[in-house]
Amino acid sequence: ALLEELAADLWRVHASDATAIDALTWLWKTPEALAGDLPDLLKPLPLLPPAGVVGEDPIPRLQHAADALGQAIRDHGDAFFSALCEAVDAKWLNGASYKLGWLQPLCSQLRDWALHDGPATVLDSERLPALLPAALENKTNKAHAGRTPGSPLQPALQDYLQARQARLDWLRGRAINFLHGLRAQARQRLDALKRVRRVQTYDDLIDGVANALAGPHRDTLVRQLRSQYRIALVDEFQDTDDRQWGIFHTVFGDSAATREAGLAPALFLIGDPKQAIYGFRGGDIHTYLKAKRGAQVAPALDRNFRSRPSVLRALQSLYDNAGPTAFLDEGIPFEPVAAGGVRGDADYLRDGQPAPGLTLRVLRNEGGRPFNADPSREVACAACVADIHQVLVDARAGRAELRGRPVQPGDIAVLVRSHREATLVQRGLAAAGIPAVAAGKQSLFATTEAQDLRALLMALLQPADEGRLRAALATVLLGQDAAAIAGMERDGDVQRGYQAQLLQWRERWTRGGPFAVIADACAGQAERLLALLDGERRLTNYLQLGELLQEASAQALGMHGLLDWLQGQMAHADQNDEQQLLRLESDARRVQIITLHKSKGLEYPLVYLPFVGIDGGAPNTASNCTVHAQDRRELHWKLDKDAAWDAATSLRDQEQRAE
C-alpha cells in the first residue's frame, strides 16, 4: 500500500508531461532504488524531462548533416553504389566482410532515404561505417591495392555518423540525468510516506544508525552504546555488508571514535569466507576481506569432526593442485583442515576396504570431446544414478557398509543447483527403482494434490455439471484416463454412475466433513496410487490437505466458503508456514536431493555432485549489475552495450565464478 501511494504521488507530478524515457524501467530493477519492485505500477508513467542536462540538443547539427548527406547521395550515390557492387563482384574487397546480400539492400535504402524521407527520419544502420574510406581500404585485398571504391559522398557520410553519435550520446546523458533525478525524488517521497505511516524496514534501521554515527552526535551515541553493550560478537561475519561493518567498527572496533573516547576495542568477528553465500541479500565478501586485513587474527578452528581423514586429504590435494587462485581471489585461500578424531576411514567400507574419500568422473563423448550443456546433464545424471544403484546393490550383498551396517538410500544426498536439475535426478532414480525425495520447503497448497481437491470440491458443488465432473475424473486422485472419460458420451449409465457417486460423497461431506470424503476417495484408489513412483507422497498430501480442510470447515464456512478458503490458500501458498509443510516419515529413508544453498550446515554420509562441472551460465539479460571496484560496491546500468558495460559484466562474471 505504501508503494502504491508513492506511485500515485509520482503520477500526479508527471502525468501532464508527454516526454517519456526508458530510464523509468531501469529504476525499478535495482533493489537499491526503493524498498520494493514497482514495474507494473509505474511502467505506463509519462516522465519528466531531466533537469540540468549539460549542452544543447545536437539535433540541428544532425539535421544539417542529414541534408548534406541526402544531397550527396542524390548527386553521387548511383556511381558509388555501382562501384561498390563491382568491387565485390570482382573480389577486390574481402568477400567475408562485403557481400551483395546486404550491400544491395543498403544501397537501396540510402537511395529511398535521400529521395523520399530525407532528414525527417534518422538513417539508422549498423552497416553505414563499412562505407567509409578507412573501412574499405582495410578490407581491400592486397592483390588489388589502389582499386578501393571512393566517392565525394563519403565525407558527408562521415559527418552524418558523427552527428548521429553526438545525438545518441546526448540522449544517453539525458536518460542518466533523469534516472538519478527520479530516483532521488522517489526516495524523498518514500521517506516522507514512511514518516507519515510510522514504518521502517530493516535497511532503514541500519541506515538510521549509520547516518547517526556520521553526524555531529557520533561520540555521544558511541558512548551510550558501549555503556549498554561491553562486547560485540558478530557470528557469520562473511555475510555482513559494508554499511553494517562500518557501524560495528565505529562503535566497537579500533576507530577514531573509540580512541577519542578512550575506549579499548571490544569487537570479535567469527566467519569463513568460503561460506559467503548471501550476495543476493547484500552480503559482501570484500567487506570480510577488508576487515580481516585490519584485524588481529585469532587461532583458526582447524579441526573437522564430520569427515573421514581420507576425504580431508583428498580435498586438500584437489585445492593444492588449483594453487593460490583456487577461489579466483588470492585473499581467499584453502585452509588446511585436520581430522578431529571422531570419524575414521574405516567408517565407510567397500568390499571390506576403506572407500576412497573423493571420486572424480570425467565424461566425454565417443570422439573424446565434451558434451553440450543439455546432453552433459543427462550423461552426468545417468552416471550419478548408476553409481548410487551400484552402491545400494553392493550394500544388499554386504559389500558397502557405513559404520558397520549396510548403506541405505537415506544415507545418500545429491546436491544440485536448481529445481530443474533436482527433477532430472529424481526421475532418473525413480526409473532405477530407487526411492528419492527432493528435499526442501514446499507448501501443501502449491502441490498438484491441492489442485486435484479443488477440482473435486467444484464437482461436488454441482454434480450435474458435466465439465466439472470430467475435470474431477481426470485428476490423479480419481485416475480416469481420456478413453474412459470420452466413453461417457456413448454410455449414459457410466456418467450417471459417476454423478451418483458425487451425490453420495456430497451427502457424506454434509454429515462427516471433507476429511471423510477425501479418506473414502483415497481408500478406494489406494492400490492404484501406491503403485505410482511418488504414490506414497501423493496419498500423504491428500490426507494432510483433508485434515486442514476439516479444521477450516469447523468455522461453518459451508461448501462454497470452503472452496473460497482453499483457493485463497492456494493463491497465497507460504512455504514458511509450518502447518503447510509436507510431512512424510519415510522421506528420511529416501535419497535426499537438495540444492547447494539449502544444504549449508547439513551433514550426509555420502554426497554426490553430478552437475558441478557444468557451467550453468545463461545469457546475460540483466539491465544492471553490482560489482566490487576501487574498494567499494558499484552499481552499473546497461544504458548502451559499450566498453564500460562490458567491463562491468566481465567483472561481475568473475565474481560469480569466484562465489
XYZ file of C-alpha atoms in Angstrom:
659
model
C 0.000 0.000 0.000
C 2.874 2.353 0.789
C 4.460 1.795 -2.617
C 1.124 2.176 -4.400
C 0.710 5.552 -2.717
C 4.193 6.512 -3.886
C 3.262 5.512 -7.437
C 0.119 7.653 -7.327
C 2.134 10.563 -5.928
C 4.661 10.387 -8.760
C 1.832 10.081 -11.260
C 0.283 13.334 -10.082
C 3.611 15.096 -10.609
C 4.418 13.711 -14.044
C 1.084 12.889 -15.688
C 0.821 16.213 -17.509
C 4.171 15.784 -19.272
C 4.297 13.891 -22.547
C 8.040 13.164 -22.502
C 8.884 9.513 -21.798
C 12.309 7.886 -21.329
C 13.078 4.233 -20.789
C 15.016 5.128 -17.663
C 11.926 4.545 -15.518
C 12.015 0.834 -16.291
C 15.668 0.704 -15.222
C 14.895 2.440 -11.938
C 12.618 -0.273 -10.578
C 15.044 -3.082 -11.485
C 17.515 -2.337 -8.698
C 16.988 -3.225 -5.024
C 18.867 -0.050 -4.121
C 16.284 2.124 -5.827
C 13.386 1.611 -3.429
C 12.161 -0.778 -0.779
C 10.212 -2.732 -3.416
C 9.843 -3.569 -7.072
C 7.280 -1.424 -8.916
C 7.449 -2.225 -12.643
C 3.741 -2.994 -13.013
C 2.689 0.123 -11.102
C 4.886 2.664 -12.831
C 5.730 1.413 -16.330
C 2.985 3.495 -18.022
C 4.054 6.695 -16.233
C 4.920 9.625 -18.580
C 8.237 11.034 -17.457
C 9.560 14.474 -16.641
C 12.398 15.869 -18.812
C 15.631 15.796 -16.802
C 16.870 18.999 -15.248
C 20.441 20.139 -15.595
C 21.357 18.394 -18.859
C 24.693 19.843 -19.945
C 24.802 21.167 -23.502
C 22.200 21.835 -26.138
C 20.355 19.204 -28.122
C 22.579 18.485 -31.193
C 19.527 17.883 -33.385
C 20.217 20.973 -35.580
C 23.676 19.618 -36.353
C 22.191 16.234 -37.168
C 19.579 17.782 -39.457
C 22.223 19.821 -41.286
C 24.401 16.707 -41.727
C 21.380 14.749 -42.963
C 20.579 17.446 -45.569
C 24.163 17.382 -46.817
C 24.237 13.556 -46.954
C 20.912 13.421 -48.812
C 22.223 15.838 -51.434
C 25.480 13.891 -51.759
C 23.580 10.622 -52.292
C 21.407 12.224 -54.961
C 24.490 13.592 -56.728
C 26.983 10.733 -56.344
C 25.098 7.763 -54.914
C 24.403 5.766 -58.076
C 28.025 5.879 -59.208
C 29.343 4.952 -55.744
C 26.902 2.103 -55.252
C 27.680 0.669 -58.676
C 31.415 0.866 -57.938
C 30.891 -0.935 -54.619
C 28.932 -3.775 -56.223
C 31.528 -4.072 -58.999
C 34.340 -4.274 -56.406
C 32.523 -7.078 -54.612
C 31.868 -8.971 -57.872
C 35.487 -8.585 -58.931
C 36.653 -9.717 -55.453
C 38.628 -6.524 -54.915
C 37.031 -6.334 -51.474
C 37.207 -9.054 -48.827
C 34.378 -11.480 -49.598
C 33.814 -12.388 -45.945
C 33.208 -8.739 -44.985
C 31.399 -7.411 -48.062
C 28.540 -9.366 -49.589
C 25.951 -8.301 -52.142
C 23.303 -9.847 -49.884
C 23.488 -6.865 -47.500
C 25.222 -4.281 -49.692
C 22.492 -4.021 -52.352
C 19.610 -3.591 -49.828
C 21.677 -0.942 -48.016
C 22.239 0.969 -51.239
C 18.507 0.822 -51.999
C 17.744 2.070 -48.502
C 20.099 5.032 -48.933
C 18.509 5.934 -52.292
C 14.987 5.793 -50.864
C 16.006 7.830 -47.840
C 17.642 10.560 -49.936
C 14.778 10.760 -52.447
C 11.764 10.410 -50.138
C 12.422 10.518 -46.383
C 15.276 12.944 -46.066
C 16.360 14.362 -42.719
C 12.876 13.953 -41.214
C 13.856 10.382 -40.256
C 17.064 9.134 -38.666
C 19.075 6.952 -41.027
C 19.999 4.030 -38.832
C 22.067 1.079 -39.997
C 24.985 -0.703 -38.371
C 26.469 -1.193 -41.850
C 26.986 2.506 -42.648
C 30.540 2.729 -41.148
C 31.590 -0.026 -43.595
C 31.185 2.507 -46.454
C 33.796 4.930 -45.075
C 37.239 5.154 -46.744
C 39.240 3.669 -43.850
C 36.969 0.609 -43.593
C 37.009 -0.015 -47.349
C 40.785 0.348 -47.586
C 41.297 -2.006 -44.657
C 39.174 -4.686 -46.361
C 40.662 -4.294 -49.863
C 42.551 -7.416 -50.913
C 46.298 -6.812 -51.140
C 46.410 -8.005 -54.734
C 44.024 -5.160 -55.684
C 45.513 -2.317 -53.672
C 44.596 1.024 -55.227
C 41.218 -0.176 -56.523
C 39.286 0.724 -53.372
C 35.976 2.394 -54.350
C 35.658 6.034 -53.290
C 33.149 8.835 -53.620
C 32.603 12.520 -52.754
C 29.646 11.436 -50.593
C 31.911 9.726 -48.060
C 32.883 12.941 -46.181
C 29.175 13.773 -45.883
C 28.534 10.260 -44.553
C 31.338 10.697 -42.013
C 29.839 13.991 -40.791
C 26.402 12.408 -40.556
C 27.632 9.454 -38.490
C 29.462 11.759 -36.115
C 26.395 13.978 -35.714
C 24.180 10.947 -35.142
C 26.536 9.636 -32.440
C 26.593 13.038 -30.769
C 22.794 12.991 -30.669
C 22.787 9.463 -29.195
C 25.336 10.496 -26.567
C 23.206 13.500 -25.633
C 20.107 11.325 -25.278
C 22.073 8.852 -23.182
C 23.266 11.612 -20.845
C 19.707 12.874 -20.643
C 18.488 9.443 -19.630
C 21.222 9.105 -16.995
C 20.377 12.504 -15.514
C 16.732 11.582 -15.469
C 17.431 8.246 -13.811
C 19.324 9.869 -10.945
C 16.814 12.694 -10.598
C 13.774 10.451 -10.486
C 15.432 8.009 -8.092
C 16.303 10.853 -5.715
C 12.761 12.198 -5.954
C 11.238 8.750 -5.358
C 13.454 8.164 -2.326
C 12.479 11.515 -0.819
C 8.786 10.838 -1.343
C 9.081 7.303 0.031
C 10.875 8.592 3.132
C 8.101 11.130 3.655
C 5.425 8.443 3.337
C 7.269 6.227 5.840
C 7.399 9.070 8.353
C 3.669 9.677 7.951
C 2.867 5.965 8.290
C 5.454 5.466 11.062
C 7.010 2.383 9.417
C 10.619 1.235 8.963
C 12.344 -1.560 7.064
C 15.417 -3.422 8.252
C 17.502 -1.342 5.828
C 16.063 1.793 7.416
C 17.243 0.610 10.837
C 20.787 0.096 9.518
C 20.800 3.416 7.647
C 19.497 5.261 10.701
C 22.371 4.100 12.891
C 24.967 4.590 10.140
C 23.765 8.131 9.451
C 23.723 8.960 13.170
C 27.310 7.749 13.531
C 28.293 10.013 10.644
C 26.585 13.026 12.239
C 27.530 15.547 14.935
C 26.330 13.340 17.823
C 28.556 10.390 16.955
C 30.613 10.460 20.146
C 27.546 10.548 22.392
C 25.960 7.637 20.578
C 29.179 5.603 20.737
C 29.480 6.129 24.493
C 25.843 5.210 25.090
C 26.084 2.034 23.028
C 29.343 1.000 24.696
C 27.792 1.535 28.136
C 24.922 -0.733 27.146
C 26.987 -3.390 25.317
C 30.504 -4.043 26.618
C 31.463 -6.522 23.867
C 30.165 -7.177 20.348
C 30.499 -10.603 18.747
C 29.411 -10.957 15.103
C 28.835 -14.531 14.004
C 28.734 -15.499 10.285
C 30.580 -12.256 9.597
C 31.225 -13.231 5.981
C 27.597 -12.294 5.217
C 27.947 -8.730 6.577
C 27.736 -5.772 4.197
C 29.964 -2.705 4.272
C 27.405 -0.463 5.967
C 26.929 -2.831 8.911
C 30.679 -3.297 9.183
C 31.077 0.479 9.397
C 28.690 0.560 12.368
C 30.431 -2.236 14.285
C 33.883 -0.876 13.536
C 32.978 2.666 14.614
C 31.327 1.631 17.890
C 33.331 -1.419 18.970
C 36.467 -1.540 16.798
C 39.754 0.345 16.750
C 38.228 3.507 15.256
C 38.749 7.238 15.686
C 35.549 7.438 17.720
C 36.632 4.795 20.262
C 40.157 6.208 20.506
C 38.830 9.713 21.203
C 36.522 8.285 23.871
C 39.379 6.328 25.450
C 37.624 3.000 24.809
C 39.513 -0.188 24.024
C 38.402 -2.278 21.020
C 35.861 -4.937 22.016
C 34.846 -6.494 18.705
C 35.067 -10.188 17.815
C 34.339 -11.449 14.309
C 33.654 -15.092 13.505
C 33.372 -16.165 9.903
C 34.616 -18.182 6.985
C 34.858 -16.560 3.538
C 34.144 -19.909 1.850
C 30.651 -19.852 3.398
C 29.690 -16.446 1.984
C 26.534 -17.332 0.059
C 24.284 -14.354 0.711
C 25.454 -11.996 -2.018
C 21.858 -11.753 -3.209
C 20.936 -10.274 0.193
C 23.711 -7.709 0.149
C 26.375 -9.780 1.890
C 29.791 -8.636 0.672
C 32.804 -10.947 0.829
C 35.062 -7.960 0.152
C 33.904 -6.434 3.438
C 35.100 -9.594 5.192
C 38.484 -9.416 3.469
C 38.866 -5.717 4.311
C 38.048 -6.369 7.963
C 40.444 -9.306 8.062
C 43.340 -7.171 6.817
C 42.979 -4.868 9.818
C 42.146 -7.484 12.426
C 44.221 -9.381 14.941
C 43.792 -12.921 13.663
C 42.535 -15.422 16.238
C 43.526 -19.103 16.278
C 41.783 -20.908 13.454
C 39.240 -23.647 14.046
C 41.172 -26.194 12.018
C 39.544 -29.461 13.115
C 36.858 -31.265 11.142
C 34.765 -33.638 13.249
C 32.376 -34.753 10.489
C 34.522 -36.084 7.652
C 36.780 -39.081 7.305
C 40.517 -38.263 7.145
C 40.702 -39.563 3.561
C 38.054 -37.016 2.493
C 40.061 -34.174 4.042
C 43.272 -35.361 2.369
C 41.518 -35.632 -0.997
C 40.092 -32.124 -0.800
C 43.465 -30.764 0.274
C 45.089 -32.370 -2.774
C 42.365 -31.022 -5.052
C 42.888 -27.427 -3.919
C 46.676 -27.725 -3.718
C 46.531 -28.634 -7.389
C 44.458 -25.496 -8.085
C 47.057 -23.259 -6.449
C 46.593 -19.875 -4.721
C 43.740 -18.864 -7.039
C 41.556 -21.872 -6.293
C 38.725 -19.444 -5.409
C 39.799 -16.938 -8.111
C 40.689 -14.480 -5.337
C 44.057 -14.753 -3.618
C 42.506 -13.245 -0.499
C 40.530 -16.487 -0.018
C 42.965 -19.397 0.354
C 42.071 -23.005 1.028
C 42.923 -23.507 4.689
C 44.286 -26.950 5.613
C 41.993 -28.844 7.988
C 42.942 -31.706 10.283
C 40.721 -34.621 11.244
C 39.036 -34.260 14.621
C 39.324 -37.936 15.538
C 35.581 -38.635 15.581
C 35.441 -40.175 12.104
C 37.760 -42.819 10.698
C 38.475 -44.045 7.197
C 37.009 -47.428 8.140
C 33.597 -45.815 8.739
C 32.790 -46.433 5.057
C 33.904 -49.767 3.612
C 33.667 -51.107 0.072
C 34.499 -54.809 -0.255
C 35.938 -54.738 3.255
C 38.377 -51.888 2.496
C 38.106 -48.154 3.308
C 36.440 -46.471 0.349
C 38.119 -43.561 -1.472
C 37.449 -40.171 0.090
C 36.732 -38.448 -3.231
C 35.940 -39.787 -6.689
C 36.077 -37.591 -9.800
C 34.464 -38.682 -13.071
C 35.371 -37.146 -16.437
C 32.721 -37.814 -19.080
C 33.423 -37.371 -22.809
C 31.591 -38.375 -25.973
C 32.855 -41.054 -28.350
C 35.164 -38.574 -30.050
C 36.733 -37.593 -26.738
C 35.139 -34.127 -26.755
C 32.981 -32.564 -24.037
C 29.211 -32.786 -24.355
C 26.989 -29.775 -24.936
C 25.035 -28.396 -21.964
C 21.819 -30.453 -22.056
C 23.420 -33.774 -23.115
C 26.081 -33.259 -20.433
C 23.389 -33.011 -17.740
C 21.719 -36.171 -18.983
C 25.004 -38.092 -19.090
C 26.082 -36.803 -15.669
C 22.686 -37.713 -14.198
C 22.872 -41.211 -15.686
C 26.387 -41.703 -14.263
C 25.238 -40.493 -10.835
C 22.192 -42.801 -10.811
C 24.294 -45.757 -11.966
C 26.816 -45.228 -9.170
C 24.111 -44.871 -6.495
C 22.460 -48.026 -7.816
C 25.757 -49.932 -7.631
C 26.382 -48.784 -4.051
C 22.926 -49.978 -2.964
C 23.353 -53.307 -4.812
C 26.696 -53.801 -3.061
C 25.080 -52.859 0.259
C 22.489 -55.610 -0.112
C 25.325 -58.049 -0.801
C 27.237 -56.862 2.285
C 29.971 -55.118 0.246
C 29.106 -51.488 1.112
C 28.935 -50.729 4.823
C 28.569 -47.497 6.729
C 29.782 -47.745 10.324
C 29.036 -51.457 10.486
C 25.663 -51.548 8.692
C 24.619 -51.703 5.016
C 24.318 -48.356 3.225
C 20.682 -47.193 2.941
C 19.140 -44.761 0.415
C 18.628 -42.254 3.249
C 22.415 -42.077 3.736
C 22.850 -40.552 0.278
C 22.445 -36.916 -0.796
C 22.585 -35.494 -4.321
C 23.389 -31.777 -4.349
C 22.067 -29.742 -7.289
C 21.812 -26.071 -8.242
C 18.231 -25.786 -9.480
C 14.770 -27.330 -9.409
C 15.316 -28.467 -12.995
C 18.386 -30.487 -12.024
C 16.566 -31.910 -8.992
C 13.713 -33.127 -11.202
C 16.191 -34.727 -13.625
C 17.864 -36.691 -10.810
C 14.574 -37.662 -9.167
C 13.225 -39.082 -12.433
C 16.466 -40.958 -13.079
C 16.431 -42.530 -9.622
C 12.728 -43.378 -9.914
C 13.361 -45.149 -13.225
C 16.012 -47.237 -11.462
C 13.594 -48.070 -8.635
C 15.476 -46.021 -6.042
C 13.275 -44.045 -3.617
C 14.199 -40.349 -3.587
C 12.758 -37.085 -2.338
C 13.522 -33.547 -3.438
C 14.177 -32.107 -0.002
C 13.313 -28.530 0.859
C 10.328 -26.479 1.808
C 7.157 -26.595 -0.245
C 3.664 -25.581 0.736
C 0.944 -28.214 0.525
C -1.252 -25.667 -1.210
C 1.283 -25.326 -4.049
C 1.080 -29.033 -4.969
C -0.915 -30.735 -7.721
C -2.813 -32.580 -4.989
C -4.319 -29.269 -3.859
C -5.443 -28.647 -7.441
C -6.994 -32.134 -7.534
C -9.016 -31.499 -4.369
C -10.153 -28.132 -5.715
C -11.477 -29.880 -8.845
C -13.250 -32.489 -6.685
C -14.823 -29.825 -4.474
C -16.080 -27.893 -7.506
C -17.674 -31.079 -8.874
C -19.335 -31.816 -5.519
C -20.876 -28.351 -5.516
C -22.583 -29.000 -8.874
C -22.794 -32.773 -9.566
C -24.915 -32.185 -12.691
C -22.196 -30.066 -14.376
C -20.552 -32.424 -16.896
C -17.485 -30.186 -17.305
C -16.735 -30.201 -13.593
C -17.332 -33.948 -13.431
C -14.845 -34.599 -16.242
C -12.254 -32.308 -14.626
C -12.560 -34.202 -11.326
C -12.338 -37.606 -13.029
C -9.165 -36.521 -14.864
C -7.291 -35.842 -11.606
C -4.664 -38.241 -10.311
C -6.890 -38.812 -7.281
C -9.755 -40.347 -9.283
C -7.484 -41.508 -12.083
C -9.777 -41.941 -15.101
C -7.987 -41.850 -18.442
C -9.112 -39.959 -21.538
C -10.734 -43.022 -23.130
C -12.891 -43.684 -20.075
C -13.989 -40.061 -19.841
C -14.799 -39.938 -23.564
C -16.813 -43.161 -23.168
C -19.363 -41.293 -21.073
C -20.658 -39.751 -24.323
C -21.698 -43.214 -25.563
C -22.774 -44.784 -22.275
C -25.073 -42.628 -20.202
C -25.181 -45.192 -17.409
C -21.455 -44.652 -16.757
C -21.936 -40.904 -16.426
C -24.959 -41.337 -14.174
C -22.918 -43.721 -12.025
C -20.191 -41.096 -11.524
C -22.812 -38.444 -10.728
C -24.416 -40.767 -8.194
C -21.001 -41.205 -6.567
C -20.661 -37.415 -6.331
C -24.093 -37.135 -4.722
C -23.143 -39.844 -2.227
C -19.900 -38.026 -1.377
C -21.765 -34.730 -1.083
C -24.090 -36.290 1.488
C -21.104 -37.805 3.313
C -19.415 -34.369 3.300
C -22.521 -32.839 4.904
C -22.539 -35.421 7.706
C -18.850 -36.106 8.268
C -16.960 -33.175 6.750
C -14.352 -33.009 3.968
C -11.868 -35.415 5.566
C -14.410 -38.266 5.462
C -14.894 -37.833 1.697
C -11.173 -37.470 0.952
C -10.372 -40.514 3.115
C -13.023 -42.556 1.253
C -11.633 -41.485 -2.131
C -8.076 -42.292 -1.068
C -9.082 -45.689 0.319
C -10.832 -46.588 -2.921
C -7.850 -45.508 -5.030
C -5.044 -46.533 -2.641
C -3.834 -49.561 -4.616
C -3.531 -47.534 -7.822
C -1.972 -44.512 -6.100
C 0.641 -46.532 -4.209
C 1.683 -48.184 -7.464
C 2.853 -44.780 -8.753
C 6.517 -43.860 -8.291
C 5.521 -40.993 -5.982
C 2.261 -42.568 -4.798
C 3.087 -42.524 -1.095
C 3.866 -38.817 -1.292
C 0.611 -38.091 -3.179
C -1.519 -40.126 -0.775
C 0.025 -38.392 2.226
C -0.591 -34.979 0.669
C -4.274 -35.762 0.006
C -4.831 -36.852 3.606
C -2.894 -33.927 5.082
C -4.903 -31.487 2.949
C -8.060 -33.265 4.114
C -7.088 -32.590 7.725
C -6.572 -28.881 7.007
C -9.905 -28.683 5.165
C -11.602 -30.395 8.095
C -10.159 -27.818 10.502
C -11.312 -24.978 8.229
C -14.827 -26.450 7.969
C -15.198 -26.063 11.728
C -15.587 -22.349 11.072
C -19.012 -23.145 9.477
C -17.891 -21.929 6.058
C -20.153 -24.236 4.092
C -19.044 -25.935 0.872
C -18.902 -22.684 -1.118
C -16.997 -20.936 1.632
C -14.587 -23.853 1.931
C -13.866 -23.672 -1.810
C -13.109 -19.962 -1.441
C -10.843 -20.736 1.535
C -8.944 -23.411 -0.407
C -8.495 -21.161 -3.435
C -7.249 -18.372 -1.186
C -4.718 -20.699 0.437
C -3.523 -21.840 -2.992
C -3.146 -18.252 -4.188
C -1.074 -17.324 -1.117
C 0.790 -20.585 -0.507
C 3.503 -19.945 2.102
C 6.411 -22.371 2.305
C 7.416 -20.853 5.658
C 4.103 -21.732 7.332
C 4.778 -24.835 9.428
C 1.193 -26.084 9.017
C 1.538 -26.003 5.226
C 4.756 -28.040 5.006
C 4.806 -31.527 3.517
C 5.213 -34.335 6.022
C 6.175 -37.911 5.300
C 8.033 -40.047 7.814
C 9.570 -42.283 5.178
C 11.266 -39.296 3.475
C 14.184 -39.802 5.855
C 14.745 -43.241 4.318
C 14.985 -41.921 0.757
C 17.852 -40.459 -1.257
C 17.852 -36.737 -0.478
C 18.007 -34.353 -3.449
C 18.762 -30.855 -2.197
C 20.118 -27.564 -3.558
C 23.625 -26.452 -2.686
C 22.386 -23.393 -0.792
C 19.858 -25.312 1.307
C 22.470 -27.949 2.168
C 24.541 -25.389 4.110
C 25.167 -26.712 7.600
C 23.664 -30.152 6.945
C 25.520 -33.452 7.081
C 25.146 -36.501 4.823
C 27.279 -39.670 4.888
C 27.576 -39.973 1.084
C 27.331 -36.952 -1.207
C 27.033 -36.787 -4.999
C 27.507 -33.601 -7.036
C 26.703 -34.599 -10.632
C 26.430 -31.138 -12.178
C 29.171 -29.026 -10.573
C 31.416 -29.454 -13.606
C 28.770 -27.984 -15.927
C 28.664 -24.246 -16.456
C 25.202 -23.055 -15.521
C 25.739 -19.652 -17.140
C 22.754 -18.301 -19.047
C 22.794 -15.365 -21.485
C 23.222 -12.091 -19.627
C 19.930 -10.222 -19.952
C 20.311 -8.093 -16.810
C 19.823 -4.345 -17.075
C 22.196 -3.658 -14.175
C 24.875 -5.341 -12.117
C 26.738 -4.645 -8.881
C 30.483 -5.231 -8.737
C 33.338 -4.519 -6.354
C 35.761 -1.965 -7.784
C 38.069 0.646 -6.297
C 37.451 -0.798 -2.816
C 33.710 -0.177 -2.975
C 30.499 -1.604 -4.404
C 29.487 -0.037 -7.710
C 26.108 -0.240 -9.427
C 26.327 -0.225 -13.248
C 23.379 0.281 -15.603
C 23.150 -1.073 -19.131
C 22.218 2.097 -20.946
C 24.168 1.010 -24.024
C 26.280 -2.007 -24.802
C 29.600 -0.218 -24.552
C 33.066 -0.814 -23.172
C 32.057 0.287 -19.663
C 29.138 -2.162 -19.533
C 31.274 -4.976 -20.992
C 33.947 -4.358 -18.339
C 31.367 -4.314 -15.544
C 29.692 -7.542 -16.667
C 33.075 -9.208 -17.129
C 33.987 -8.327 -13.539
C 30.550 -9.465 -12.369
C 31.020 -12.828 -14.118
C 34.437 -13.215 -12.468
C 32.927 -12.548 -9.031
C 30.107 -15.017 -9.649
C 32.583 -17.714 -10.672
C 34.560 -16.990 -7.528
C 31.424 -17.400 -5.425
